[in-house]
Coordinates of C-alpha atoms and ligand atoms in Angstrom, one line a residue:
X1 CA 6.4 44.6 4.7
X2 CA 4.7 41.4 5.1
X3 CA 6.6 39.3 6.9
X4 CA 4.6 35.9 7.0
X5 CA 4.3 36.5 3.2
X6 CA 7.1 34.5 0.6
X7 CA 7.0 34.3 -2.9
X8 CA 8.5 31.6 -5.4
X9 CA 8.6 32.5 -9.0
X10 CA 9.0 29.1 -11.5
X11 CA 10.6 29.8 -14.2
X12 CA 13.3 27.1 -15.3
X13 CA 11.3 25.8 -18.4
X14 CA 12.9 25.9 -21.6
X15 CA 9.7 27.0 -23.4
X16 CA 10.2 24.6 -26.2
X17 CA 6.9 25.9 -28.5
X18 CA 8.7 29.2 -28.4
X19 CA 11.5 28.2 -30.9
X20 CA 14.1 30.6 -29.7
X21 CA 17.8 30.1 -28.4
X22 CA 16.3 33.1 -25.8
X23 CA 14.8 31.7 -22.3
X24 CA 10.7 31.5 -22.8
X25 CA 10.8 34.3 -19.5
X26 CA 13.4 36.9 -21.4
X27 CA 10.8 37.2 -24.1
X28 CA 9.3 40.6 -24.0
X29 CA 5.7 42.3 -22.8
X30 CA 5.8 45.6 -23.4
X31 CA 9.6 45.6 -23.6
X32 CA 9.9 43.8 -20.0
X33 CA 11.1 40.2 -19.7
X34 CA 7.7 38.2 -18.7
X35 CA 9.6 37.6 -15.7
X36 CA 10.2 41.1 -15.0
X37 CA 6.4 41.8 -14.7
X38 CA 6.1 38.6 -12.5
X39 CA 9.4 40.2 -10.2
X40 CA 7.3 43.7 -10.2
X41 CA 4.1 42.3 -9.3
X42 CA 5.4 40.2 -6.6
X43 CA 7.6 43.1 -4.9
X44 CA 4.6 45.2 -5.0
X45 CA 2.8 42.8 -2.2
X46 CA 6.3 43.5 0.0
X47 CA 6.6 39.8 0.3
X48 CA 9.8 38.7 3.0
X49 CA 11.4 37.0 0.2
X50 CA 11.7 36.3 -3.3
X51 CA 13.1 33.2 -5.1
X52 CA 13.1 32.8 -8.8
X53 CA 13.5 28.8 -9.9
X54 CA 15.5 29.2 -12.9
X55 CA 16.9 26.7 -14.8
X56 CA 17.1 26.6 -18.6
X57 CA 19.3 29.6 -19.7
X58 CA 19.8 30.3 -16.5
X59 CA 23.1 32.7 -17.0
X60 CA 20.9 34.7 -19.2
X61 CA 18.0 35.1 -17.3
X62 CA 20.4 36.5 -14.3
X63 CA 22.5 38.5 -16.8
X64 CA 18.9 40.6 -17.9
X65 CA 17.2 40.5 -14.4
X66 CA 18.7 43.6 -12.4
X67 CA 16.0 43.1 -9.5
X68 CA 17.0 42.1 -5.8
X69 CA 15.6 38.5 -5.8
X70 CA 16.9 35.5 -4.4
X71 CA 18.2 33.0 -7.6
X72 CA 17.3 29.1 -7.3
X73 CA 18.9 27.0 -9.4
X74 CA 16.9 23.4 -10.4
X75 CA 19.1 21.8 -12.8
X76 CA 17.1 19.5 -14.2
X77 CA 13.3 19.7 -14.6
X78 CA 11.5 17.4 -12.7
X79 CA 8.2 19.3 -12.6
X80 CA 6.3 22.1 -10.6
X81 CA 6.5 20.3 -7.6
X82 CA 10.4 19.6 -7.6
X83 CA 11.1 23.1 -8.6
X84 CA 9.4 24.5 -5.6
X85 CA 11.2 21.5 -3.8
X86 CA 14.5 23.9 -4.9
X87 CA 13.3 26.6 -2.9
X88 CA 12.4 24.6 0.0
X89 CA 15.6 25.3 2.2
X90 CA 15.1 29.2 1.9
X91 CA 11.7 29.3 3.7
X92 CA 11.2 29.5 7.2
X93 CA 8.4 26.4 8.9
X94 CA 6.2 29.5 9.2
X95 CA 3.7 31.6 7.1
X96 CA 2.6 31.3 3.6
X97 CA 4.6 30.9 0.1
X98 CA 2.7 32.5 -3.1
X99 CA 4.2 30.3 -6.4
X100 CA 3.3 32.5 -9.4
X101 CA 4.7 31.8 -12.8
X102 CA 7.7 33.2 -15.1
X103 CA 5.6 33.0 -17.7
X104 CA 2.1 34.6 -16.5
X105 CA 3.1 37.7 -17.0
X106 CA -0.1 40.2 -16.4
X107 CA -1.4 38.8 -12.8
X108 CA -2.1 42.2 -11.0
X109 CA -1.3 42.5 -7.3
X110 CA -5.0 43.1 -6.8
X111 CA -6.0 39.4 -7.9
X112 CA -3.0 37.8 -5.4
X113 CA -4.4 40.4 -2.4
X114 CA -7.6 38.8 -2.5
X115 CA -6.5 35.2 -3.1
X116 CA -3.7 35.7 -0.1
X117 CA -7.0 36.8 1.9
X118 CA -9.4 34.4 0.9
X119 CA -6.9 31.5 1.5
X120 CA -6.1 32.7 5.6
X121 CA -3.8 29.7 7.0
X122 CA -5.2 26.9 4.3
X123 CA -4.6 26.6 0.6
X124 CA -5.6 29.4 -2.0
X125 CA -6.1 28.2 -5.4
X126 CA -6.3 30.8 -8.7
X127 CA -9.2 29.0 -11.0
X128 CA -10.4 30.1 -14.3
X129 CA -13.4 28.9 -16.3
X130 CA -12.8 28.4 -20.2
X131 CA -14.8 27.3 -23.5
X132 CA -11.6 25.4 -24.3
X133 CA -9.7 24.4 -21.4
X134 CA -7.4 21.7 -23.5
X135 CA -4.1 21.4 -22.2
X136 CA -4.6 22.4 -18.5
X137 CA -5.1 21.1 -15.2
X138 CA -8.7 20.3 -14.2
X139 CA -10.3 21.0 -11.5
X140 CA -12.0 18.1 -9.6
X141 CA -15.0 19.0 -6.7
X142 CA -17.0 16.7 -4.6
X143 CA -19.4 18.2 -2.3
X144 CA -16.8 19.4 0.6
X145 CA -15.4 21.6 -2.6
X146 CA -12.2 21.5 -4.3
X147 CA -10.4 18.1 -3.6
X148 CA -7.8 17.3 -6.5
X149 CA -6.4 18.8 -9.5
X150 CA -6.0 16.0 -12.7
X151 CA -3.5 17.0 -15.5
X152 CA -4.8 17.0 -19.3
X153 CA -2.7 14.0 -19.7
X154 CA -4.2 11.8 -17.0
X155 CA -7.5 12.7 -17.5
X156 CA -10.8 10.7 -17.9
X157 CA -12.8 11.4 -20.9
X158 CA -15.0 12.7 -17.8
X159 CA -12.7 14.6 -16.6
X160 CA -11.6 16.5 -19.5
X161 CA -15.4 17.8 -19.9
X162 CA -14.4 20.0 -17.0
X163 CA -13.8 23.7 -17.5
X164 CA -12.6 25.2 -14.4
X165 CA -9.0 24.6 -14.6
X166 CA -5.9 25.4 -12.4
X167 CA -4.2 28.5 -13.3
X168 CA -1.3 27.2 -11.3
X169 CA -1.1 30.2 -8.6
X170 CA -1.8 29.4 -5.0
X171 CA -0.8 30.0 -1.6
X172 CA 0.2 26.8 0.8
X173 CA 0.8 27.1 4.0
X174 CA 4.6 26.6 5.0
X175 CA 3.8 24.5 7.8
X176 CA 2.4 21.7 5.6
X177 CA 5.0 22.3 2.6
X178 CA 7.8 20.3 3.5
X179 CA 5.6 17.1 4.1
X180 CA 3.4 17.8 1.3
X181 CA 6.0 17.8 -1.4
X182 CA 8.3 14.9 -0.2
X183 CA 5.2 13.0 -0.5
X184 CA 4.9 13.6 -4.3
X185 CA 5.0 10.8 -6.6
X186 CA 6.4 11.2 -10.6
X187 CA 4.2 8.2 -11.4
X188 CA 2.1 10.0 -14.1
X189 CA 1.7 10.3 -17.9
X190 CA 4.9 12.9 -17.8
X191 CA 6.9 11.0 -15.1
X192 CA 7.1 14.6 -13.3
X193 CA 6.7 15.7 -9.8
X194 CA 3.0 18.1 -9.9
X195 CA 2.7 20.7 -7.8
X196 CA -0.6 20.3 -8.4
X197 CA -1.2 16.7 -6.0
X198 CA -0.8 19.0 -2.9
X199 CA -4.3 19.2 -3.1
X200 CA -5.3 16.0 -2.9
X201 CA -2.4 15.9 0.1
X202 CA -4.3 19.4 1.3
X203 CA -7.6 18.0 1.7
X204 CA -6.5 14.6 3.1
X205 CA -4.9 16.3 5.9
X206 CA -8.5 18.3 6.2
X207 CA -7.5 21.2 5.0
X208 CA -9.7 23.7 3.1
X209 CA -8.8 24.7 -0.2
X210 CA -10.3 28.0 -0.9
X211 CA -11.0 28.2 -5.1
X212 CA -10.7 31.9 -6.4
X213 CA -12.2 32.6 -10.0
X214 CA -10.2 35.0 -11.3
X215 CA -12.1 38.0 -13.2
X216 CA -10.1 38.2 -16.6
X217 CA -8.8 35.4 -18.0
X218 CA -5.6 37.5 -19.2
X219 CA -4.8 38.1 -15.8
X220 CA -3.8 34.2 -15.4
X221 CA -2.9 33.7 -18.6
X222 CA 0.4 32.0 -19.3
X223 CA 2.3 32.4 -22.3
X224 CA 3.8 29.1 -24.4
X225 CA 4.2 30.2 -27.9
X226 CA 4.4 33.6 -30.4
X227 CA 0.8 33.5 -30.4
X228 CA 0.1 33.5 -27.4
X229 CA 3.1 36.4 -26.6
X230 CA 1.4 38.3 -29.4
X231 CA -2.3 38.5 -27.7
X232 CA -0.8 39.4 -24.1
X233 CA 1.3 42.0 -25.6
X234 CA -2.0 43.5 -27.3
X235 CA -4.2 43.1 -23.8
X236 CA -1.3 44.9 -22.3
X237 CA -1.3 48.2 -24.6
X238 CA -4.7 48.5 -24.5
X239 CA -4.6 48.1 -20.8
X240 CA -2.4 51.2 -21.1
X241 CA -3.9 53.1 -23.7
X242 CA -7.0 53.0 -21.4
X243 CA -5.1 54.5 -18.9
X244 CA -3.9 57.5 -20.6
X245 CA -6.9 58.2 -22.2
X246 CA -8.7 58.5 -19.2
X247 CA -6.2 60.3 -17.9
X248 CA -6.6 62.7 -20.8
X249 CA -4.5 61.7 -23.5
X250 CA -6.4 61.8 -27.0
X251 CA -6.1 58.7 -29.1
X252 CA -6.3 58.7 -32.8
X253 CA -7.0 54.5 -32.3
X254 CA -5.9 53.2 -29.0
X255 CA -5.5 49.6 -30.8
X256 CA -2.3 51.2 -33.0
X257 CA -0.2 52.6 -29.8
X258 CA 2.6 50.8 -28.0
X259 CA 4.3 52.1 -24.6
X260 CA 7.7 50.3 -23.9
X261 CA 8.3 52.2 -21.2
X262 CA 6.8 55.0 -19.2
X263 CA 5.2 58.0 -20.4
X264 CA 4.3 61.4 -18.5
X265 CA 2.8 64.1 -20.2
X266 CA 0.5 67.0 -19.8
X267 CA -3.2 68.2 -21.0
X268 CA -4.5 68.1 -24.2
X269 CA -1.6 65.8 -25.3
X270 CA -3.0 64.0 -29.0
X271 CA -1.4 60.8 -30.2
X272 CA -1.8 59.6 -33.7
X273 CA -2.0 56.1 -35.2
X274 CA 1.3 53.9 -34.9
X275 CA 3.2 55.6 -32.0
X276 CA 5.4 53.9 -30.3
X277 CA 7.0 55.5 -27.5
X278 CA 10.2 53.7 -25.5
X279 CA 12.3 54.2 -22.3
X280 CA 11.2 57.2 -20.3
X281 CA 9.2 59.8 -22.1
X282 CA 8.1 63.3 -20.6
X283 CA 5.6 65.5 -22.6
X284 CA 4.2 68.9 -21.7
X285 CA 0.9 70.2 -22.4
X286 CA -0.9 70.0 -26.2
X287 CA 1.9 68.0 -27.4
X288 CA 0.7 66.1 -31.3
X289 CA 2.7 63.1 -31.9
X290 CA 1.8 62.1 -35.9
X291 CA 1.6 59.1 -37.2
X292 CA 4.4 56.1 -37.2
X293 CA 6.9 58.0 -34.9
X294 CA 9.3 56.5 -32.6
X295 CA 10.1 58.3 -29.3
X296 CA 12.7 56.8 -27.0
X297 CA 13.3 58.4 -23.9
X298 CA 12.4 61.3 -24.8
X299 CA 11.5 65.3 -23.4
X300 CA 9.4 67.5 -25.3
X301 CA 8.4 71.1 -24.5
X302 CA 4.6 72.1 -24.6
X303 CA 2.6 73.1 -27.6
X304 CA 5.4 70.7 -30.1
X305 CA 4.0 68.9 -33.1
X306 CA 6.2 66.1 -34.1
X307 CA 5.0 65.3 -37.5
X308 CA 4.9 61.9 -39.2
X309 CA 7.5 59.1 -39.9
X310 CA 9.9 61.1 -37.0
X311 CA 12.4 59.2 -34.8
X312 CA 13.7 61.2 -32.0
X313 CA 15.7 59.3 -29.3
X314 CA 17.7 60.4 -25.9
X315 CA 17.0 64.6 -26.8
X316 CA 15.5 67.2 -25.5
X317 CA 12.9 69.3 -27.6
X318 CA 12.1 73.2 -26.0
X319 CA 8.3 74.5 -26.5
X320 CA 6.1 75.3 -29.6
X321 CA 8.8 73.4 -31.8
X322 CA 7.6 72.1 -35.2
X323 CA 9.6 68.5 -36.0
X324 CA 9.2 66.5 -39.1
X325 CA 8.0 65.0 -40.9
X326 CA 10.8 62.1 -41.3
X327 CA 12.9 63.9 -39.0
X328 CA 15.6 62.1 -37.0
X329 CA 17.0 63.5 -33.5
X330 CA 19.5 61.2 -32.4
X331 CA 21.1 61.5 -28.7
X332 CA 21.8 64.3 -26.9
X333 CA 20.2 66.5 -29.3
X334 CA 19.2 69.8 -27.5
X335 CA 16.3 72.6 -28.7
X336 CA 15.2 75.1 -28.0
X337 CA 11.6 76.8 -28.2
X338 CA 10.1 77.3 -31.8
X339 CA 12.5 75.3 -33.4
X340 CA 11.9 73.8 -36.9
X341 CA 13.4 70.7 -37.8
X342 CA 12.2 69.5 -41.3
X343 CA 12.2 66.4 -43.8
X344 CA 15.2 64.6 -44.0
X345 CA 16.9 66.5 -41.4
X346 CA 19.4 64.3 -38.9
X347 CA 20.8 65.9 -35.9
X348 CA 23.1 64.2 -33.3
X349 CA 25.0 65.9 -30.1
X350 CA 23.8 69.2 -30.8
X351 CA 22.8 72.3 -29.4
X352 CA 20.2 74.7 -31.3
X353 CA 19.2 77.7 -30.1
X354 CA 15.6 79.5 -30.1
X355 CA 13.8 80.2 -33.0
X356 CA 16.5 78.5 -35.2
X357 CA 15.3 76.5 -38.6
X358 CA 17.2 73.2 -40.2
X359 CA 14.4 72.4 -42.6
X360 CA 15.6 70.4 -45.2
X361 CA 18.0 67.4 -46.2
X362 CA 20.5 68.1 -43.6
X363 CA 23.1 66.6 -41.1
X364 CA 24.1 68.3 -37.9
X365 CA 26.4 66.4 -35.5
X366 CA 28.8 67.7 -33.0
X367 CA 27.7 71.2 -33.3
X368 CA 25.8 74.5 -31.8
X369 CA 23.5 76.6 -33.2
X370 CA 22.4 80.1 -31.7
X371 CA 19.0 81.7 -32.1
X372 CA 17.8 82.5 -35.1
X373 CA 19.7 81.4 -37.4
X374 CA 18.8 79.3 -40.8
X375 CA 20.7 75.8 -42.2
X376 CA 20.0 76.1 -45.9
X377 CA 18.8 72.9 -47.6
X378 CA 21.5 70.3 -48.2
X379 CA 23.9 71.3 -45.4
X380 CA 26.3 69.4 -43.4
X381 CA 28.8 69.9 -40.5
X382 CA 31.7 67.6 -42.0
X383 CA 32.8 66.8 -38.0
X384 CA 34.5 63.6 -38.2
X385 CA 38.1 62.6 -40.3
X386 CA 37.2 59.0 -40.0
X387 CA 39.1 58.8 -36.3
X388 CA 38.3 62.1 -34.4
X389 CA 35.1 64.3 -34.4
X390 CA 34.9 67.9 -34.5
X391 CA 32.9 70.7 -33.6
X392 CA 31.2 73.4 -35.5
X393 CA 29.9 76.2 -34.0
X394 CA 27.3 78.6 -35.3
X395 CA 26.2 81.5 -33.8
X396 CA 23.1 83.6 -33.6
X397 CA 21.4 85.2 -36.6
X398 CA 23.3 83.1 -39.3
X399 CA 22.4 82.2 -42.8
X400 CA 23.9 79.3 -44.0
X401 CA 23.6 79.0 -47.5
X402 CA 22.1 75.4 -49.4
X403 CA 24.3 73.2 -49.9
X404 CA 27.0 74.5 -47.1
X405 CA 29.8 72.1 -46.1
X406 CA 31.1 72.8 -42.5
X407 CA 34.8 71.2 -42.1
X408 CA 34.9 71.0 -38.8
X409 CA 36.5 72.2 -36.5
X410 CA 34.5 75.6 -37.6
X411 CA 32.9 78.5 -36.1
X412 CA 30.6 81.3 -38.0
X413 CA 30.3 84.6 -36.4
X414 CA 27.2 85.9 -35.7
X415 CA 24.8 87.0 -38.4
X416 CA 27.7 85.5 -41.1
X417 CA 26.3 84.6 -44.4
X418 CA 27.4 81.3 -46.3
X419 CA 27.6 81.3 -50.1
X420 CA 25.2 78.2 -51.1
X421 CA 27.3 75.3 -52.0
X422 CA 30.5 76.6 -50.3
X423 CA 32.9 74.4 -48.4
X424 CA 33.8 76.1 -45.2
X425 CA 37.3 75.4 -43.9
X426 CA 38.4 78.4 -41.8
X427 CA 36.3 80.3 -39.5
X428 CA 33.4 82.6 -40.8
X429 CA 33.6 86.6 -39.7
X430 CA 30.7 87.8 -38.1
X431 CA 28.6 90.0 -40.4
X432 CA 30.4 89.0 -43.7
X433 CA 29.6 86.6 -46.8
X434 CA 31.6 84.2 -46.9
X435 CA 32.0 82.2 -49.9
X436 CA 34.2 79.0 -50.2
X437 CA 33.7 77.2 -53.8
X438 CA 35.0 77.4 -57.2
X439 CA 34.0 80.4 -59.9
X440 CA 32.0 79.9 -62.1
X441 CA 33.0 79.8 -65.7
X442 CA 31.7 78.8 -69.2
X443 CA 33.2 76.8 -71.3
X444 CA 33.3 78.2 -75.6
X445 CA 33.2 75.4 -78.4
X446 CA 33.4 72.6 -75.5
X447 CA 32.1 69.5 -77.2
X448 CA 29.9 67.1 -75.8
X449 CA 30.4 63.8 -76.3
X450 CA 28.2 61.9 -78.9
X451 CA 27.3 58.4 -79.3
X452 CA 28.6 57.2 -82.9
X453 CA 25.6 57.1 -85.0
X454 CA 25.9 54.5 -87.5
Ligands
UD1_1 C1 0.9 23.7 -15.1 C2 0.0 22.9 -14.2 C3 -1.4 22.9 -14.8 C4 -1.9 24.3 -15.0 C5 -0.9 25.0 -15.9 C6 -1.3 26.4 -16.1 C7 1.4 21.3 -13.0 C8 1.7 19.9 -12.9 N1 0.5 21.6 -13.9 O1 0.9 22.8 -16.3 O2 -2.3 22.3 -13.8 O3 -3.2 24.2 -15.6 O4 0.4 25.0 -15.4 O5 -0.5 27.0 -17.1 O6 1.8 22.1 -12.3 N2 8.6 24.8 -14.3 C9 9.8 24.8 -13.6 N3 10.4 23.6 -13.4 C10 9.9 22.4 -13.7 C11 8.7 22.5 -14.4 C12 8.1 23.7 -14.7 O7 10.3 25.9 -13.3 O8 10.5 21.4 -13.5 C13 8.0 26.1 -14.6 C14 7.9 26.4 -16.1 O9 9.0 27.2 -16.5 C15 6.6 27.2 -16.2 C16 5.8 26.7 -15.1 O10 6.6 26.1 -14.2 O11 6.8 28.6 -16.1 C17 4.7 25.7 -15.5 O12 5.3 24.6 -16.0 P1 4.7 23.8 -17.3 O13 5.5 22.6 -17.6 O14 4.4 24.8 -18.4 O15 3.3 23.3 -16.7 P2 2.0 23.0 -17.5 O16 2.2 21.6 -18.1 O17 1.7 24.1 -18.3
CA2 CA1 2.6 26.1 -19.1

């Protein structure tokens, strides 16, 4: 732990240019609440404490945010510098306090390592340089160094030429904090209270403040509108793209894959374009994901190929299995090794066993299936009354004919044979064919009907 080391997270603005009854900070990177990333980052550097300033939809924000952080409440939002004023009473008159942002989502605890060192007992400030800095804090040098920080709003003409601006992260010295930010003023072109004039205050009391450029602009960037959330959110996946490729995942085009979530797998694992994989996703060696498949927390055996347009969520594939394409696996869906689960095939709560085939236009729910056995095209386990749900159960070696209609509750014997387009209401023997449907018969002089022909 670092014990002289606190951390205060703003995040009670309302994020008006977002245009959403959800708090700007609940809005999603890599399915993560910005804030969340902020809360990971900073509990990464073991800080001593944690306090999140939240404010607008504050309820909400405490509702989605499971993490052990201390909760400040500012009511009203009088600016940065009020809002840290919130969390005054919760640090001690020693060490440092880190403010990072609720809506800066992809800072890496790398960037705040070196800024926590380069600052030592004085003031650390995160800088960036851009081509279009509009909007943003500037940053104002004379020849000692950094010396103030002017908002957009009360800037010169001069001052606006300036590109470094403030990326809003530093480290202040808690020592100084108290005095610093009773001293702040609201008289300014928003009538708020700035964080940012504890510089000026810094460097009045001679303190140094110690400017860090930060390498990637994406790693300070905050996030104000859709746009904005859009262009993070692509950073982010290729950020983790990267990753698994050079850990050894193949790509088909790392620009078309989205991880909400984490992913394990083994060698020679290919993904193809417009995967997106959710929750917590295990796969084993040369597993081929196809194009536009969904996988939600998710375990699949080695050697699988999960063919296009398949969703398979909370299941549990076996080895060499051959899934899709448009397959659905709903949860707790269990199977074995060299399954075959084909087009149009929904299965939900269900055991199958190895080697067994559902290939086509079929619903299995509630059910078990033992090795070897084939679902003919068009099946379905009938397993719920419209109140209660029942199970059918299959055993090994069975051919169930197209068109089969399980009325569950059901079992078929091993190596039991369904008539195609039978409905199955009592248990099937073992060994036998069992057929469940009207006979067929033929109709003499029947007369089909005839539009009048006038
Ligand atoms: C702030 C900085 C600006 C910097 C920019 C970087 C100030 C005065 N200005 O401007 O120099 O370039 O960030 O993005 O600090 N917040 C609260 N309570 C408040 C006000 C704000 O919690 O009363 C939170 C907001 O939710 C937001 C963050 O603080 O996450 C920044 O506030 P915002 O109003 O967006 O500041 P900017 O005008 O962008
Ligand atoms: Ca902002």
């Amino acid at each position: 732990m670092n014990a002289s080391l606190h951390i205060v997270i703003l995040a009670a603005g309302k994020g008006t240019r977002m245009y959403s009854k959800l708090p700007k900070v609940l809005h999603q990177i890599g399915g993560l609440p910005l804030v969340q990333h902020v809360i990971n980052t900073a509990q990464s550097l073991e800080p001593a404490s944690i306090q999140v300033v939240i404010g607008h939809g504050k309820e909400q924000v405490q509702a989605q945010i499971q993490s052990n952080v201390s909760w400040v409440v500012q009511d009203q939002q009088l600016g940065t510098g009020h809002a840290v004023k919130c969390a005054l009473p919760n640090l001690p008159k020693d060490g440092k306090t880190l403010i990072l942002y609720g809506d800066v989502p992809l800072t890496d605890a790398e960037t705040l390592q070196q800024l926590l060192l380069q600052a030592g007992n004085e003031v650390g400030l995160l800088t960036d340089i851009l081509d279009n800095p509009q909007g943003l804090g500037r940053i104002i040098r004379n020849e000692q160094g950094i010396c103030a920080i002017v908002e957009e709003k009360d800037a010169t003409a001069e001052q606006k030429a300036i590109r470094e601006i403030n990326t809003g992260i530093l480290v202040l010295p808690n020592s100084h904090l108290e005095q610093w930010l009773s001293t702040l003023q609201n008289s300014n072109a928003q009538g708020e209270y700035y964080l940012t004039d504890v510089i000026a205050l810094a460097v009045a009391d001679g303190m140094t403040v110690h400017g860090m450029t930060v390498r990637e602009s994406h790693l300070a960037a905050g996030i104000n509108n859709k746009l904005q959330l859009a262009q993070i959110e692509r950073i982010y996946q290729l950020n983790q793209a990267r990753a698994l490729m050079t850990a050894g995942v193949t790509m088909r085009d790392p620009n078309r894959f989205d991880l909400r979530g984490s992913l394990s797998h083994g060698q020679d694992c290919v993904f193809d374009v417009g995967v997106v994989v959710e929750g917590a996703c295990v796969l084993g060696d040369d597993v081929h994901i196809g194009a536009h498949c969904v996988l939600n927390n998710v375990t699949i055996g080695s050697g699988c190929q999960i063919a296009p347009f398949s969703h398979l969520s909370d299941c549990v594939v076996g080895t060499d299995a051959r899934i899709g394409p448009f397959a659905r696996l709903r949860p707790n869906a269990h199977l074995g090794n060299d399954v075959h689960i084909g087009n149009f095939v929904e299965v939900k709560n269900t055991t199958i066993g190895n080697g067994s085939k559902v290939n086509h236009l079929t619903y299995i729910g509630d059910a078990s299936i033992g090795t070897e056995s084939n679902i003919g095209a068009g099946s379905i386990t009938c397993n719920y009354d419209g109140v209660n749900k029942f199970k059918t159960v299959i055993g090994d070696h069975v051919r169930i004919g197209s068109g089969t209609m399980m009325v569950a509750p059901v079992t078929i014997g091993d190596k039991a044979t369904t008539g195609a387009g039978s409905v199955i209401t009592k248990d099937c023997p073992a060994g036998q064919l069992t057929i469940g449907r009207a006979r067929q018969v033929s109709i003499d002089k029947w007369q089909r009907p005839e539009k009048d022909s006038k």
